[in-house]
mmCIF file of C-alpha atoms in Angstrom:
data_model
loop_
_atom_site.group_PDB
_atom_site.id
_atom_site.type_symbol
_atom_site.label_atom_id
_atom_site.label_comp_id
_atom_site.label_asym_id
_atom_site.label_seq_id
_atom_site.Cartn_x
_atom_site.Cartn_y
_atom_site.Cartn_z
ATOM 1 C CA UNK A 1 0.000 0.000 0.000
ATOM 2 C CA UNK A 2 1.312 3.733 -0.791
ATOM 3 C CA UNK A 3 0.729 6.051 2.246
ATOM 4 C CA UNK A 4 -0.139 9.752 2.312
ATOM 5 C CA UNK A 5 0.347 11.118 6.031
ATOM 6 C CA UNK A 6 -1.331 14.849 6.075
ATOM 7 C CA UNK A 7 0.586 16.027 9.399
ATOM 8 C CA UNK A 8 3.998 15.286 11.001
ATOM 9 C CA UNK A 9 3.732 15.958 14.198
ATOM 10 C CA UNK A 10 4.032 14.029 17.334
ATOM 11 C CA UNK A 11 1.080 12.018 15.865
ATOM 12 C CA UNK A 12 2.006 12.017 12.259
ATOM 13 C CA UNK A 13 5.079 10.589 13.681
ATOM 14 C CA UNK A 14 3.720 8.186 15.741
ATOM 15 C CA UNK A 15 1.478 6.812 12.728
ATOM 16 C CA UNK A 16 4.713 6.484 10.098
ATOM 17 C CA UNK A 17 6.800 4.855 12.582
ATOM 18 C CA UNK A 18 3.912 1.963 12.429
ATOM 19 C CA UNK A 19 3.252 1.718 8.794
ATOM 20 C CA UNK A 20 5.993 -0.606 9.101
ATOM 21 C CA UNK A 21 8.478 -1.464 5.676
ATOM 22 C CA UNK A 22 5.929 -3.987 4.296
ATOM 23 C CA UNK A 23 4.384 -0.195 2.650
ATOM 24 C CA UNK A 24 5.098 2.935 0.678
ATOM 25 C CA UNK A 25 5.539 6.303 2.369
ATOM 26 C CA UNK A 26 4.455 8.514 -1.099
ATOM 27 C CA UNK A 27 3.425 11.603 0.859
ATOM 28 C CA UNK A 28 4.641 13.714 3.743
ATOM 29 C CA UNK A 29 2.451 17.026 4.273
ATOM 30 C CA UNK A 30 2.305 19.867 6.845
ATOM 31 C CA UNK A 31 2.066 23.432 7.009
ATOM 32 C CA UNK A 32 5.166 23.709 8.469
ATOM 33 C CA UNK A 33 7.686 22.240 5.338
ATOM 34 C CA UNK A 34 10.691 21.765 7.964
ATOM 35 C CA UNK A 35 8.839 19.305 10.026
ATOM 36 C CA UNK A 36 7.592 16.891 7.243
ATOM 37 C CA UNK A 37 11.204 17.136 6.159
ATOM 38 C CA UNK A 38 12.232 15.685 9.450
ATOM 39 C CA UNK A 39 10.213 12.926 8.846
ATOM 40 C CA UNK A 40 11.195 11.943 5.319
ATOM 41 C CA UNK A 41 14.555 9.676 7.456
ATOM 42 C CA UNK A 42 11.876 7.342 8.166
ATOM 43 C CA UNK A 43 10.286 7.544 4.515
ATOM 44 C CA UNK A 44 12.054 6.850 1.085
ATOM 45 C CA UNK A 45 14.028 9.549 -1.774
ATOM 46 C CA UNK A 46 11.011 9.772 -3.696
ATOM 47 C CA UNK A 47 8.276 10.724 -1.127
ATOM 48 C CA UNK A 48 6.916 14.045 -2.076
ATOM 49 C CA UNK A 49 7.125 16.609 0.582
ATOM 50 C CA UNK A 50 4.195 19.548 -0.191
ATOM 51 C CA UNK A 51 2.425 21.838 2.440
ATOM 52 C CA UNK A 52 -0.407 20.993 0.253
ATOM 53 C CA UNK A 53 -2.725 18.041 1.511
ATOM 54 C CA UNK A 54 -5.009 17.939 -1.959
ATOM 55 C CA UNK A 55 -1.865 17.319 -3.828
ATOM 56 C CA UNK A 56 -0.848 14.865 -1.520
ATOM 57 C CA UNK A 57 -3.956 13.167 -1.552
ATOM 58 C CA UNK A 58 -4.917 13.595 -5.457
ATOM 59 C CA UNK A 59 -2.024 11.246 -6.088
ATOM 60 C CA UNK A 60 -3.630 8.988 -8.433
ATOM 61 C CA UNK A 61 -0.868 6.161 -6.979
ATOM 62 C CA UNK A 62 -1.516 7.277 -3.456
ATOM 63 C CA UNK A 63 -3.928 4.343 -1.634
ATOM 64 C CA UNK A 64 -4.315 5.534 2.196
ATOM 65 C CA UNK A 65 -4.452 9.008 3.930
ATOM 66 C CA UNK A 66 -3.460 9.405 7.288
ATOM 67 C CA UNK A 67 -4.582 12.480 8.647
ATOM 68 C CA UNK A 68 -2.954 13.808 12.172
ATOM 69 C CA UNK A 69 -3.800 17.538 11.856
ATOM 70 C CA UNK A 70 -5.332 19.793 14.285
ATOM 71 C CA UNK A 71 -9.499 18.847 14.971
ATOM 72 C CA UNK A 72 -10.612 21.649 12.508
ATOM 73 C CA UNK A 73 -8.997 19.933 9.697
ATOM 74 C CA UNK A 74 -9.723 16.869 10.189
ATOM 75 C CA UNK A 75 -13.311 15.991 8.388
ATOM 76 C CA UNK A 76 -12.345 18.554 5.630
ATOM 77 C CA UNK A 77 -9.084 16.598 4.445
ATOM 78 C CA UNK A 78 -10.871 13.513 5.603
ATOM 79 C CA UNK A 79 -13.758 14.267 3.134
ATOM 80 C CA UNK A 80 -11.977 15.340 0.152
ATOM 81 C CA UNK A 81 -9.773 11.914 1.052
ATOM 82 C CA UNK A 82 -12.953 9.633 0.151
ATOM 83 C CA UNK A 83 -13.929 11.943 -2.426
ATOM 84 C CA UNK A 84 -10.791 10.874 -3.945
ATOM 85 C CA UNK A 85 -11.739 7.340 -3.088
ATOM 86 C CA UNK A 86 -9.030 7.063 -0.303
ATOM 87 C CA UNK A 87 -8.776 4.893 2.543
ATOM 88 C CA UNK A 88 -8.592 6.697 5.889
ATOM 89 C CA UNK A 89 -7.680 6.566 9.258
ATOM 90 C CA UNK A 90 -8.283 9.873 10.882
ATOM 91 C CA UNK A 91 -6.979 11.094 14.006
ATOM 92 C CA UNK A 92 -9.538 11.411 16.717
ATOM 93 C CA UNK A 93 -12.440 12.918 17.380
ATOM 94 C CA UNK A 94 -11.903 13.274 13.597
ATOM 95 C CA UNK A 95 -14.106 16.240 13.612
ATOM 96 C CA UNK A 96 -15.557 19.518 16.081
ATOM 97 C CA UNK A 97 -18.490 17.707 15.860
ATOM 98 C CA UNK A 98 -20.614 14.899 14.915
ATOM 99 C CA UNK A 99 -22.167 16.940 12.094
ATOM 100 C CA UNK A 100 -19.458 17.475 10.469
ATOM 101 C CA UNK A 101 -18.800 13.524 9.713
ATOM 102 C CA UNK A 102 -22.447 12.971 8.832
ATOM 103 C CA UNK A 103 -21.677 13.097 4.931
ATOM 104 C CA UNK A 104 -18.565 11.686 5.267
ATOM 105 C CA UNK A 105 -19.977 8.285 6.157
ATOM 106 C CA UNK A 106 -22.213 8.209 3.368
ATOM 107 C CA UNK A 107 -19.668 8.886 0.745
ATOM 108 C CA UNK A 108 -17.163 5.764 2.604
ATOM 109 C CA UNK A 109 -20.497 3.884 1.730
ATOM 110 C CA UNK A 110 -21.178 4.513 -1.766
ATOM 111 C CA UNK A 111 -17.083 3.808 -2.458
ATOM 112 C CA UNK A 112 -17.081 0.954 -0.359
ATOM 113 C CA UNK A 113 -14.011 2.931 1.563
ATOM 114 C CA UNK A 114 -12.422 1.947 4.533
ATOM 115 C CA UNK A 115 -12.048 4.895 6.933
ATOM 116 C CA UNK A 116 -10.714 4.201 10.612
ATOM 117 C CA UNK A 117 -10.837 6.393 13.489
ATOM 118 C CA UNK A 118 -7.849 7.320 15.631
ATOM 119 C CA UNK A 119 -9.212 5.002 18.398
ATOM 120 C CA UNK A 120 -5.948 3.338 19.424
ATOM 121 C CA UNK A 121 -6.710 2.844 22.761
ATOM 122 C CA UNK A 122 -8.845 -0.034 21.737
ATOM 123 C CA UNK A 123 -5.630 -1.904 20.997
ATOM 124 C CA UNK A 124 -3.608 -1.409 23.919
ATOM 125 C CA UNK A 125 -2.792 -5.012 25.154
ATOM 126 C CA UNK A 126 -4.684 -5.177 28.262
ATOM 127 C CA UNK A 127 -8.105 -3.066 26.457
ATOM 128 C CA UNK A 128 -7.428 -5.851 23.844
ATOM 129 C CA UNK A 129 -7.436 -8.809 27.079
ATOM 130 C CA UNK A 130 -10.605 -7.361 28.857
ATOM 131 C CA UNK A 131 -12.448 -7.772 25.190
ATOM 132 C CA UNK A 132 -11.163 -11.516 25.344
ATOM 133 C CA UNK A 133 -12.291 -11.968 28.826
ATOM 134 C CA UNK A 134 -16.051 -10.281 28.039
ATOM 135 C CA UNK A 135 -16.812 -12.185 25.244
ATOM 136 C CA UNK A 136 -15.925 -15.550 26.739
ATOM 137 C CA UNK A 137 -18.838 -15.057 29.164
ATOM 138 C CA UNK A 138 -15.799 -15.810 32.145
ATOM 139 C CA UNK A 139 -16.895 -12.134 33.395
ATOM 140 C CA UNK A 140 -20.719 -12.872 33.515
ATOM 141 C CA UNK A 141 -23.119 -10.358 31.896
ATOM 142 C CA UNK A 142 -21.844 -7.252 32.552
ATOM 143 C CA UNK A 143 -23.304 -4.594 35.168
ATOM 144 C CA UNK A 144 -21.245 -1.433 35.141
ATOM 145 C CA UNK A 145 -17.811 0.207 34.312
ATOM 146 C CA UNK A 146 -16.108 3.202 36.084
ATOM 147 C CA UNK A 147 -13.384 4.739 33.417
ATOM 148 C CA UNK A 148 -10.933 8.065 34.620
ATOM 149 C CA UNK A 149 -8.197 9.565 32.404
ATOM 150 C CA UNK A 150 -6.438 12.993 32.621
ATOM 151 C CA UNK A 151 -3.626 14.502 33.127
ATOM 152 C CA UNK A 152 -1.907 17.916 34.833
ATOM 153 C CA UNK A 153 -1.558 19.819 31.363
ATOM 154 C CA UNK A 154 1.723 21.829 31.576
ATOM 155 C CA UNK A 155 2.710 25.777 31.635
ATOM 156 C CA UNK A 156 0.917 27.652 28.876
ATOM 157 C CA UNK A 157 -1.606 24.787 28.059
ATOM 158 C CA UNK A 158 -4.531 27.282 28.057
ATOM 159 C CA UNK A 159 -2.807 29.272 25.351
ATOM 160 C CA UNK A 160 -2.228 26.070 23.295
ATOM 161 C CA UNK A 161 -4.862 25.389 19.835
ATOM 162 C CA UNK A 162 -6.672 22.974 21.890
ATOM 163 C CA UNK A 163 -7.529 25.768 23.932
ATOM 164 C CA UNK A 164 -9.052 27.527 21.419
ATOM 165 C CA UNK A 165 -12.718 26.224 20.489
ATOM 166 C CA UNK A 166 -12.772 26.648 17.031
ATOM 167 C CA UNK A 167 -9.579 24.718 16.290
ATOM 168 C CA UNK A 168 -10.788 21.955 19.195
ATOM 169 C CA UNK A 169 -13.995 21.447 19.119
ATOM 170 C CA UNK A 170 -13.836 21.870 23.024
ATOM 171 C CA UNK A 171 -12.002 20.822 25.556
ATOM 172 C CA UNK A 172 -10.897 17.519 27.634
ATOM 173 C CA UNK A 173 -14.557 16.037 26.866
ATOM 174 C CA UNK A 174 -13.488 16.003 23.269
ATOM 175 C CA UNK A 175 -9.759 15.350 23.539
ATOM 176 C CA UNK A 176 -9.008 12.691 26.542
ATOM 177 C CA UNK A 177 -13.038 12.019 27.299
ATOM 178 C CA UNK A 178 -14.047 10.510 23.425
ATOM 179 C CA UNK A 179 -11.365 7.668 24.127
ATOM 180 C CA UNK A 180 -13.471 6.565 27.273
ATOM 181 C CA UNK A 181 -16.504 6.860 25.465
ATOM 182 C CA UNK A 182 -15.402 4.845 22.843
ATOM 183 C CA UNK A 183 -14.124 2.228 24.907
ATOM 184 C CA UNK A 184 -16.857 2.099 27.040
ATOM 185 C CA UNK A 185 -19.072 1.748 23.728
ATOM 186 C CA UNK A 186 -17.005 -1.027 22.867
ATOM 187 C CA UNK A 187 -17.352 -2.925 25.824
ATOM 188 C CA UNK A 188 -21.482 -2.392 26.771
ATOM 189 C CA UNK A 189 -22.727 -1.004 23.394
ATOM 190 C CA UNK A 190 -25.203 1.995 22.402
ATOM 191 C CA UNK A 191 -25.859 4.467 25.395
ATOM 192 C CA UNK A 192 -29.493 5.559 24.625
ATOM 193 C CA UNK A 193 -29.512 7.780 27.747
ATOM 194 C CA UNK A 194 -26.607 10.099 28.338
ATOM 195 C CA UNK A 195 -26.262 12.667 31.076
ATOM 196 C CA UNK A 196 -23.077 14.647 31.796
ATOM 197 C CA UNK A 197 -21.668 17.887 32.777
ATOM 198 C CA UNK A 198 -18.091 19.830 31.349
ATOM 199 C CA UNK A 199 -16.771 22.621 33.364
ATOM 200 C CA UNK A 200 -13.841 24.710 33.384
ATOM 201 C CA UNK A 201 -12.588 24.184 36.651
ATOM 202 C CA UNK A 202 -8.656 25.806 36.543
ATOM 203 C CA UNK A 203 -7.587 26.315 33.590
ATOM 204 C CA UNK A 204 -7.792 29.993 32.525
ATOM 205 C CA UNK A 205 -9.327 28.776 29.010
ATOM 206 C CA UNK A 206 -12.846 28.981 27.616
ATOM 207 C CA UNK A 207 -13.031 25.018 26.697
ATOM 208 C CA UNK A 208 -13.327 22.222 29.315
ATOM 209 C CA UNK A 209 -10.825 21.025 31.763
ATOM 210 C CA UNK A 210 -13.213 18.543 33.426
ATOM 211 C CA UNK A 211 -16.200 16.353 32.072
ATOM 212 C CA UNK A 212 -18.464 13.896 34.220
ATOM 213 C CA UNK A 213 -20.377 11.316 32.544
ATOM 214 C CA UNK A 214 -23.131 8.524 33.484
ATOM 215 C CA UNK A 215 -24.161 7.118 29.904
ATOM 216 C CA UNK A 216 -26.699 4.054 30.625
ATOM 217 C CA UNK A 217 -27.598 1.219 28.259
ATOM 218 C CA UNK A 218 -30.976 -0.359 27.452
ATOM 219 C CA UNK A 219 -30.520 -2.927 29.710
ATOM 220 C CA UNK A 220 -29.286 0.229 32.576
ATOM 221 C CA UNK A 221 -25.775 -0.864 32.487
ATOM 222 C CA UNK A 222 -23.815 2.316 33.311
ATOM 223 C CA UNK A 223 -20.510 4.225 32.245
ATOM 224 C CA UNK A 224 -19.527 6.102 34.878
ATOM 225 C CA UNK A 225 -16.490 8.177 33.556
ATOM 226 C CA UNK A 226 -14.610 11.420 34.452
ATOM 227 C CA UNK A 227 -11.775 12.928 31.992
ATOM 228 C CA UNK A 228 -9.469 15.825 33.645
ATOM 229 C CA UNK A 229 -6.602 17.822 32.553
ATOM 230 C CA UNK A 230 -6.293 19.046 36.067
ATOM 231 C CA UNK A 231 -5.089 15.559 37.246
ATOM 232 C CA UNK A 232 -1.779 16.836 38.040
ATOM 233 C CA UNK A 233 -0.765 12.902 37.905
ATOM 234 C CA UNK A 234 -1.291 11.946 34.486
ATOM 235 C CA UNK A 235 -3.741 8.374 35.055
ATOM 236 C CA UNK A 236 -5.880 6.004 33.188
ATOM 237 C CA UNK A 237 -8.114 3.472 35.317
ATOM 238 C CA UNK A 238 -11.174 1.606 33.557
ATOM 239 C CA UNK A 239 -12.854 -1.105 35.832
ATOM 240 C CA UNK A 240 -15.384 -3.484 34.574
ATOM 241 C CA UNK A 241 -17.861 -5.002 36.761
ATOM 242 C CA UNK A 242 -19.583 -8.444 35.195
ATOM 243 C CA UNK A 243 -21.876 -10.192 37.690
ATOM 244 C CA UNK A 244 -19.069 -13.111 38.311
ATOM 245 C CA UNK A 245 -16.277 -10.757 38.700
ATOM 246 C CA UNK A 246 -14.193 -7.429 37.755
ATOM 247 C CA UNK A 247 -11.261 -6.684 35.226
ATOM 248 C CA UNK A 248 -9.252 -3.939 36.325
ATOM 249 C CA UNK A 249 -6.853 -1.812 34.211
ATOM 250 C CA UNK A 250 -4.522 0.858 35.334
ATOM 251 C CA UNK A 251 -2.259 2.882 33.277
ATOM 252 C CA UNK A 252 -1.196 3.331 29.788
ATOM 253 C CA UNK A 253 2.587 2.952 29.854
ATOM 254 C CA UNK A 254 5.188 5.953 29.774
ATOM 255 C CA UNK A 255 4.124 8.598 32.434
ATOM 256 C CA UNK A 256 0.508 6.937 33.069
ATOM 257 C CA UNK A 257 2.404 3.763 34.507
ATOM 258 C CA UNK A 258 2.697 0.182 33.402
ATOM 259 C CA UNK A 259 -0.048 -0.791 31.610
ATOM 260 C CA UNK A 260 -1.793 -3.893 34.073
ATOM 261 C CA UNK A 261 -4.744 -5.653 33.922
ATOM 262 C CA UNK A 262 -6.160 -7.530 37.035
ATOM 263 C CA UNK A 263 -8.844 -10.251 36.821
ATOM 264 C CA UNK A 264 -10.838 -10.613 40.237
ATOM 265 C CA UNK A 265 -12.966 -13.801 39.157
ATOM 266 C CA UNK A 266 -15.469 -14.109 42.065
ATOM 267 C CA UNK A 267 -16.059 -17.943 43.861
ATOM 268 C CA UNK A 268 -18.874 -19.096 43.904
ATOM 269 C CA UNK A 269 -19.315 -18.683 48.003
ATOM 270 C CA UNK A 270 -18.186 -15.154 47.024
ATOM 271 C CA UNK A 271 -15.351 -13.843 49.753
ATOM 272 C CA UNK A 272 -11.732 -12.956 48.218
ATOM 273 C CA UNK A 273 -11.745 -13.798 44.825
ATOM 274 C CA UNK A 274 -9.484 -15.350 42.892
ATOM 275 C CA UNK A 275 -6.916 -12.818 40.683
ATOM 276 C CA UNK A 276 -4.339 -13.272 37.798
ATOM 277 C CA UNK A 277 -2.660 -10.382 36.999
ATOM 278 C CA UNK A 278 -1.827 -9.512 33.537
ATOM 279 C CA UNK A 279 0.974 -6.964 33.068
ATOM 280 C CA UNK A 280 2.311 -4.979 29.892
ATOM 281 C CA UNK A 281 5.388 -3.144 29.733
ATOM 282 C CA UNK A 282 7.805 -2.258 27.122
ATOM 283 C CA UNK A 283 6.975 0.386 24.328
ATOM 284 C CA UNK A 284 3.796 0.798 22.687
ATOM 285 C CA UNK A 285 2.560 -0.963 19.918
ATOM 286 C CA UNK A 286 -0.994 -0.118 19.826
ATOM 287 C CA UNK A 287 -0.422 2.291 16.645
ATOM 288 C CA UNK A 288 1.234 -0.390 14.783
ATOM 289 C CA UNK A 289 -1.645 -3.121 15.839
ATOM 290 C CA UNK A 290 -4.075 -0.613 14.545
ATOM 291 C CA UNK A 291 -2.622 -0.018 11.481
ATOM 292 C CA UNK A 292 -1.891 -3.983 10.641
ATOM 293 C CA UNK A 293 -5.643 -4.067 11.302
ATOM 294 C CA UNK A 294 -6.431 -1.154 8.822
ATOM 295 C CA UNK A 295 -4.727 -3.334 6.284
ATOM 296 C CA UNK A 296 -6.680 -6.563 7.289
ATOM 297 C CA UNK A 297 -9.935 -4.961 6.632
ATOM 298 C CA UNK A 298 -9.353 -3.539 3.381
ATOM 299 C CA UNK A 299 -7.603 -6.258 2.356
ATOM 300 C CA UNK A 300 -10.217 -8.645 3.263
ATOM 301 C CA UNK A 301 -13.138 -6.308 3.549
ATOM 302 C CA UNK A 302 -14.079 -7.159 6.805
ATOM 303 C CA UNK A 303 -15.541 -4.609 9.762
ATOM 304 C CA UNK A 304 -13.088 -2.661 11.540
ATOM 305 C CA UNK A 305 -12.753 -1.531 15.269
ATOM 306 C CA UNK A 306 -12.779 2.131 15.749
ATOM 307 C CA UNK A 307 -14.362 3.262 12.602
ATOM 308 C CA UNK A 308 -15.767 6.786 11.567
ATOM 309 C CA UNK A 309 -19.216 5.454 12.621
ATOM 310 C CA UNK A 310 -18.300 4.870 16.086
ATOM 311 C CA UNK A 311 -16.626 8.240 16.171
ATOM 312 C CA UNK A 312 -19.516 9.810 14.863
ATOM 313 C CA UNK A 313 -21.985 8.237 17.321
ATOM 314 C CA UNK A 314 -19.261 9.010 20.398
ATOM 315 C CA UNK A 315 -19.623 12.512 18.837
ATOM 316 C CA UNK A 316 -22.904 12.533 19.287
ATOM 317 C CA UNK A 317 -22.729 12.058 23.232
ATOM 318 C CA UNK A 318 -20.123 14.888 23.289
ATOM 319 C CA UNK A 319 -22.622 17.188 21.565
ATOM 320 C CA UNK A 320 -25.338 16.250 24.026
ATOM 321 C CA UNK A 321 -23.343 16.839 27.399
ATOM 322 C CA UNK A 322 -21.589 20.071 25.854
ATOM 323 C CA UNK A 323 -25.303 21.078 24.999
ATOM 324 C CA UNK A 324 -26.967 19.787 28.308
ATOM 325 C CA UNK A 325 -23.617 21.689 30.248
ATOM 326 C CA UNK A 326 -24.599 25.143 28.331
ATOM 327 C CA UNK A 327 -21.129 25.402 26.779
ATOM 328 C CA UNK A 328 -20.936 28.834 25.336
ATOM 329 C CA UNK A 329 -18.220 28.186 23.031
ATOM 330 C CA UNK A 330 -19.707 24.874 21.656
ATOM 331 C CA UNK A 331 -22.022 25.173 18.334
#
């Protein structure tokens, strides 16, 4: 496969370090010429370097576009990707808004496009375990999770783009809070009922720096979550609650910890439970699992995980709990 990637930064980086040598770097693009440049030691002599996504993109030879820009770019590249009957995986929340993806997913349709959210959390080793353990029915049906993420932001985060609503989309809700959503989707399905509140708390900014969320299934299963980028200790802790026993995961690797997962499996005269811990260290892989999965499904046209749909519809919750909170800067 040739590979367009429309920003190098951290991301963009992140995202052609997995491609892996098994593809074709053709395109390296971002505003700032010096920075795609960098990246071209990982690509090959001939990869075109342009501050220009649609001639990246329009590259008749070019077969996936990997978009890592800022959130306000990312449907409109995105779109004119599939309109150029591209493959995509789009960083997340791969738009401000749900609205803006709306037509997107239609045109992925008609071209029979594959076109992958930025969800990489979902293959972390231990989010990619608790999925194992769930659908073996070990766990039991499942009752409730409790998910919190954040981190302590840094000096001059409330000056940064994502503090800025119209290059965001909002704040931590949209940033941190989507990748809860998403996994929590993942692991109890649609949340018909969604209730929620995003404040600014301490950051001098006019986006988010806390959300609280209780989303609740048909069957009143809840996601209790929190996201916070007044943490101060960056953290990630989701805990899933089945009725014969829990799976626990704490931390992310690099400054969130060792990534563990513990499995409490409940006896059946209940007391201490049994528990086999699960742990994950060494560096991250999750980008490159995702993107060896990209390739699977287009290769063999099969359903993805993390696609633009479940973006769209974790979107959707965002929009309601930005609404329900009477977020000025949110339209």
């Amino acid at each position: 496969m040739r590979v367009a990637i429309i920003g190098c930064g951290l991301i963009g980086e992140k995202r052609l370090k997995a491609i892996g040598k098994d593809h074709i770097v053709c395109a390296l693009c971002d505003t700032d010429l010096e920075r795609a440049r960098t990246l071209k030691t990982y690509a090959s002599q001939n990869t075109l370097l342009t501050d220009d996504y649609q001639k990246a993109i329009s590259q008749s030879e070019c077969d996936i576009v990997i978009i890592a820009t800022i959130v306000s770019k990312l449907s409109e590249i995105t779109k004119f990707s599939v309109d150029n009957k591209k493959h995509v995986i789009v960083e997340k929340p791969c738009g401000r808004n749900f609205k803006e993806i709306g037509p997107i997913l239609k045109t992925a349709q008609e071209f029979n496009l594959k076109v992958m959210a930025g969800f990489n959390h979902r293959f972390h080793p231990a989010m990619l375990k608790a999925k194992e353990i769930i659908d073996s029915g070990d766990l039991g049906e499942l009752m409730f999770l409790r998910g919190r993420y954040g981190h302590g932001g840094r000096v001059g985060y409330e000056k940064e783009w994502r503090a800025n609503p119209e290059l965001s989309g909002g704040g931590e809700l949209i940033d941190q809070g989507v990748h809860l959503i998403d996994l929590s989707r993942w692991y109890l399905g649609d949340f018909p009922i969604v209730q929620g509140e995003a404040h600014t708390l301490f950051w001098d900014m006019k986006v988010d720096d806390n959300a609280f969320m209780k989303l609740t299934t048909q069957k009143q299963q809840i996601a209790w979550l929190h996201v916070s980028c007044s943490e101060w200790k960056n953290m990630f802790s989701l805990e899933i609650y089945g009725r014969r026993g829990k799976i626990q995961i704490e931390g992310l690797g690099r400054s969130y910890g060792t990534e563990k997962l513990t499995y409490y499996k409940m006896l059946p005269e209940m007391g201490p439970p049994e528990t086999e811990l699960f742990e994950y260290s060494g560096e991250d892989l999750s980008w490159n699992k995702q993107f060896e999965h990209f390739i699977d499904c287009i290769e063999q046209d099969t359903p993805m995980l993390g696609s633009l749909t479940d973006a769209y519809e974790s979107l959707k919750i965002v929009d309601h709990i930005y609404k329900e909170s009477s977020c000025a800067y949110y339209s």
